[in-house]
PDB file of C-alpha atoms in Angstrom:
ATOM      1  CA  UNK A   1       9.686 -19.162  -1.456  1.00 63.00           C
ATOM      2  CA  UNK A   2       6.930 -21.539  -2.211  1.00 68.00           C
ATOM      3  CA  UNK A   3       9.850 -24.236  -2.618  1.00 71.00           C
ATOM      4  CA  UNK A   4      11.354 -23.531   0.808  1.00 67.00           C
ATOM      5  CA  UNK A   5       8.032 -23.799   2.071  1.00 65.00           C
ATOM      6  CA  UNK A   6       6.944 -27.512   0.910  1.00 69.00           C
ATOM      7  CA  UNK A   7      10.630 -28.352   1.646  1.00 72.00           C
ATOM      8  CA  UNK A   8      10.586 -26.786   5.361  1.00 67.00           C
ATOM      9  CA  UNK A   9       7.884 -29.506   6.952  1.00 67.00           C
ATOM     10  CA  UNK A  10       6.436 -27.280   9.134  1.00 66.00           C
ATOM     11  CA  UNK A  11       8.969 -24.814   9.660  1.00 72.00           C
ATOM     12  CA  UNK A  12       7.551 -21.777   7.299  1.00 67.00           C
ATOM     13  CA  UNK A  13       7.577 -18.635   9.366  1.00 74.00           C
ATOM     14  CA  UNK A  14      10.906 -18.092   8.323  1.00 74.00           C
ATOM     15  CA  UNK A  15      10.464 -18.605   4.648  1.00 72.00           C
ATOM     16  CA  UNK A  16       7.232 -16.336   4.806  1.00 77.00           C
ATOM     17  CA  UNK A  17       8.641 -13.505   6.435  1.00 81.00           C
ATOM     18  CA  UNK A  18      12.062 -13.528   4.258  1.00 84.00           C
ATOM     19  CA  UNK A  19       9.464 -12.960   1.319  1.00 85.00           C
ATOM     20  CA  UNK A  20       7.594 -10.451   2.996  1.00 91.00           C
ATOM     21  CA  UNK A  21      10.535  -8.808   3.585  1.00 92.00           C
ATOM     22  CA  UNK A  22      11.753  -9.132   0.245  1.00 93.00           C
ATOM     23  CA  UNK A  23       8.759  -7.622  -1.294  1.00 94.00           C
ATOM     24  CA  UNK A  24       8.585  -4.707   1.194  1.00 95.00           C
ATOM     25  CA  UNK A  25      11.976  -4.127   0.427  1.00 94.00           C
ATOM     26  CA  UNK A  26      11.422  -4.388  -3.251  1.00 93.00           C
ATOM     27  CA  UNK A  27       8.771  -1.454  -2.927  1.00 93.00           C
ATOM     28  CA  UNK A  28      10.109   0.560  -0.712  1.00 93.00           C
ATOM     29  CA  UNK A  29      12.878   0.564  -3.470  1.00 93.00           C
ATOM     30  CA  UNK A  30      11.009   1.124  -6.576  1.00 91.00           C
ATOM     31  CA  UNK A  31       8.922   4.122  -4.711  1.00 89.00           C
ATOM     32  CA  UNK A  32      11.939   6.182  -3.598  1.00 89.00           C
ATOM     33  CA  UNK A  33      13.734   5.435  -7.325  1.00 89.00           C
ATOM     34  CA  UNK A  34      10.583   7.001  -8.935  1.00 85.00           C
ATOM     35  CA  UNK A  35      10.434   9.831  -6.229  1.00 85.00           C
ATOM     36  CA  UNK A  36      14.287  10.643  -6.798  1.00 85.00           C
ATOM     37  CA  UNK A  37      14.037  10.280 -10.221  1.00 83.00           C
ATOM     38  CA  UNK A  38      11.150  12.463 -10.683  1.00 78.00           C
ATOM     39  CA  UNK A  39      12.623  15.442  -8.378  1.00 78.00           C
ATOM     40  CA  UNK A  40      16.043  14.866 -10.428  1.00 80.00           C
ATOM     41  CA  UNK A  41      13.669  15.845 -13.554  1.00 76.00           C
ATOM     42  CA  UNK A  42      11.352  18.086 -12.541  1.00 71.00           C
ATOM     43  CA  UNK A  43      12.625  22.214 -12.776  1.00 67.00           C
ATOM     44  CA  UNK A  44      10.391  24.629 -11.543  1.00 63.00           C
ATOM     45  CA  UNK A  45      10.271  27.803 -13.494  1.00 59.00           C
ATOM     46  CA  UNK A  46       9.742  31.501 -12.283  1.00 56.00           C
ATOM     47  CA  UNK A  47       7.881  33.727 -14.307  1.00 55.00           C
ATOM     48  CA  UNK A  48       9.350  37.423 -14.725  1.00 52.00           C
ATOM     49  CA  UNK A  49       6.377  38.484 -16.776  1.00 58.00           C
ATOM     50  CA  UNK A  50       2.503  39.051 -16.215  1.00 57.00           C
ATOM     51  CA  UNK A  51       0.327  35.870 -17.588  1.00 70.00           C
ATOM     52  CA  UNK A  52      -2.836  37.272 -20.440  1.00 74.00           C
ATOM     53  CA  UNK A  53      -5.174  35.264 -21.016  1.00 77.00           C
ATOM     54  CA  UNK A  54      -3.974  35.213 -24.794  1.00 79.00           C
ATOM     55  CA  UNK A  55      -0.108  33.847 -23.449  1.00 77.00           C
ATOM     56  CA  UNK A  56      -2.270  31.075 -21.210  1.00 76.00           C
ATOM     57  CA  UNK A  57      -4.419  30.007 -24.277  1.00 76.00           C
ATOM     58  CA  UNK A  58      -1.199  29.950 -26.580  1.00 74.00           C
ATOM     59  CA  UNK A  59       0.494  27.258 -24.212  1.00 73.00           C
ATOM     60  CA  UNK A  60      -2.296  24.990 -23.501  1.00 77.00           C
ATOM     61  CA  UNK A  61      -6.248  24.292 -23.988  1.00 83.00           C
ATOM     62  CA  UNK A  62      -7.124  24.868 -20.662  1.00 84.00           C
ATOM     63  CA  UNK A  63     -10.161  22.665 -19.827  1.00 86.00           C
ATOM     64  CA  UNK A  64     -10.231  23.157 -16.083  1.00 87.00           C
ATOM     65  CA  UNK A  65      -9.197  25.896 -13.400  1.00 89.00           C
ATOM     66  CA  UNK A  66      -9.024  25.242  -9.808  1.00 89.00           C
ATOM     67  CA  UNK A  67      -8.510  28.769  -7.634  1.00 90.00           C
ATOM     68  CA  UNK A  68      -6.851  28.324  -4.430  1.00 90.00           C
ATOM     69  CA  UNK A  69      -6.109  31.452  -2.112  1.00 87.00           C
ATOM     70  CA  UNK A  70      -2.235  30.817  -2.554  1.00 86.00           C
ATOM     71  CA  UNK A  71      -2.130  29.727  -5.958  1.00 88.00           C
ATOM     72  CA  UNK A  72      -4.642  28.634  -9.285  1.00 88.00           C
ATOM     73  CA  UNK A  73      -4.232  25.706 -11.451  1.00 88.00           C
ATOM     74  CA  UNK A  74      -4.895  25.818 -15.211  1.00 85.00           C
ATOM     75  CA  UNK A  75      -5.471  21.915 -16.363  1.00 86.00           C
ATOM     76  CA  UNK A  76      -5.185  20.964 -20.037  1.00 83.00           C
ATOM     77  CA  UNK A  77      -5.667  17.166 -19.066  1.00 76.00           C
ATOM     78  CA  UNK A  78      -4.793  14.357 -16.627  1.00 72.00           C
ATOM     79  CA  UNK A  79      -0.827  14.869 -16.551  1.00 74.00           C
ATOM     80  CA  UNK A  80      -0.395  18.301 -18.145  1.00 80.00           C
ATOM     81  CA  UNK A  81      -1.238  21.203 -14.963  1.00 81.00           C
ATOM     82  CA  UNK A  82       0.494  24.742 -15.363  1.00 81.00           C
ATOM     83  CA  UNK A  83       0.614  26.287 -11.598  1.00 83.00           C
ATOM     84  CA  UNK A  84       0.879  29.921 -10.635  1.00 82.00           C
ATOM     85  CA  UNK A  85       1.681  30.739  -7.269  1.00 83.00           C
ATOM     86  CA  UNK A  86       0.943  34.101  -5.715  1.00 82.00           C
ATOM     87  CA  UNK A  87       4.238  34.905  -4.769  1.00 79.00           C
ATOM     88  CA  UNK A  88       5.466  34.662  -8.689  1.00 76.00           C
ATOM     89  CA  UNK A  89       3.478  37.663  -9.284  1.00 74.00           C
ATOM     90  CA  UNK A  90       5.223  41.403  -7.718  1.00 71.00           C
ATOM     91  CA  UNK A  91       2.433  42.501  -5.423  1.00 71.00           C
ATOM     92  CA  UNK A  92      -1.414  41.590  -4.430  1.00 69.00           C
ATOM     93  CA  UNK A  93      -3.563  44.160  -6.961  1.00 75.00           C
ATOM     94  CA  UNK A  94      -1.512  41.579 -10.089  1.00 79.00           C
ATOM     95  CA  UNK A  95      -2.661  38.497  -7.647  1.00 82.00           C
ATOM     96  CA  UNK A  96      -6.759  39.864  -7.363  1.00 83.00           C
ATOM     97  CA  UNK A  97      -6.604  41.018 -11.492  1.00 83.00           C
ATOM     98  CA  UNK A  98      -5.322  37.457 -12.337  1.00 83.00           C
ATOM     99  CA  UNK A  99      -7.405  35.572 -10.078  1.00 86.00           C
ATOM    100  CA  UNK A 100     -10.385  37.214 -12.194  1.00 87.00           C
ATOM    101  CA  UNK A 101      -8.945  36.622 -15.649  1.00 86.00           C
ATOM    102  CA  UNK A 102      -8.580  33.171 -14.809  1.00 86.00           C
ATOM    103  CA  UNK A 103     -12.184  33.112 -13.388  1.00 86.00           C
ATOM    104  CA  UNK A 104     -13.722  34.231 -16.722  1.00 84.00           C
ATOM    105  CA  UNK A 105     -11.338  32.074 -18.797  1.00 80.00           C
ATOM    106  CA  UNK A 106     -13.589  30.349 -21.486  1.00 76.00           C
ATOM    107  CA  UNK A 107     -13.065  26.173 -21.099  1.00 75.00           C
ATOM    108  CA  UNK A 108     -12.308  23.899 -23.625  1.00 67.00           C
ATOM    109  CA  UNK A 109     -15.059  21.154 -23.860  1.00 59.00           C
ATOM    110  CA  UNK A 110     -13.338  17.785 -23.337  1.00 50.00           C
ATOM    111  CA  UNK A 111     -14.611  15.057 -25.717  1.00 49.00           C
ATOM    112  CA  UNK A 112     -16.275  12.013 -24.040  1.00 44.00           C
TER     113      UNK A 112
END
């Protein structure tokens, strides 16, 4: 591109917006591989059983817990979230009994 434009004398609106357009392109491209990729890999999983606090500390060190009216998140770090949704459990008394487990769920202390 910058070749075309030295070489154009004057004539570099075409040049620049071929690039442009190029590099839009390009990104446009690399965002919906990672998007299609990612929703190729990821497989949501439905939970037949009730979640203890003992079964939640046994698959991860949780270190945070957000509480949403619709759902709670357990984080063990950055990347690694385990999310239960209100409608995986069979009726609303389970929903208000886990809510309050996870509310008194001792943290992990993360190392700084």
């Amino acid at each position: 591109m910058v070749i075309n434009l030295v070489r154009s004398q004057g004539q570099w609106l075409w040049p620049l917006l071929s690039g442009i357009l190029i590099v839009v392109l390009g990104n446009l491209f690399l965002s919906w591989q990672l998007k299609s990729r990612f929703l190729k890999n990821f497989k949501p999983q439905t939970l037949d059983i009730y979640l203890t606090e003992e079964q939640i500390k046994a698959q991860m060190n949780v270190r945070n817990v957000e509480i949403f009216s619709d759902r709670v998140h357990f984080f063990e770090g950055k990347n690694k979230v385990l999310i239960l949704k209100k409608e995986m459990l069979q009726d609303v008394t389970q929903w208000e009994s886990f809510v309050k487990m996870a509310q008194n769920l001792p943290l992990k202390k993360t190392k700084k």
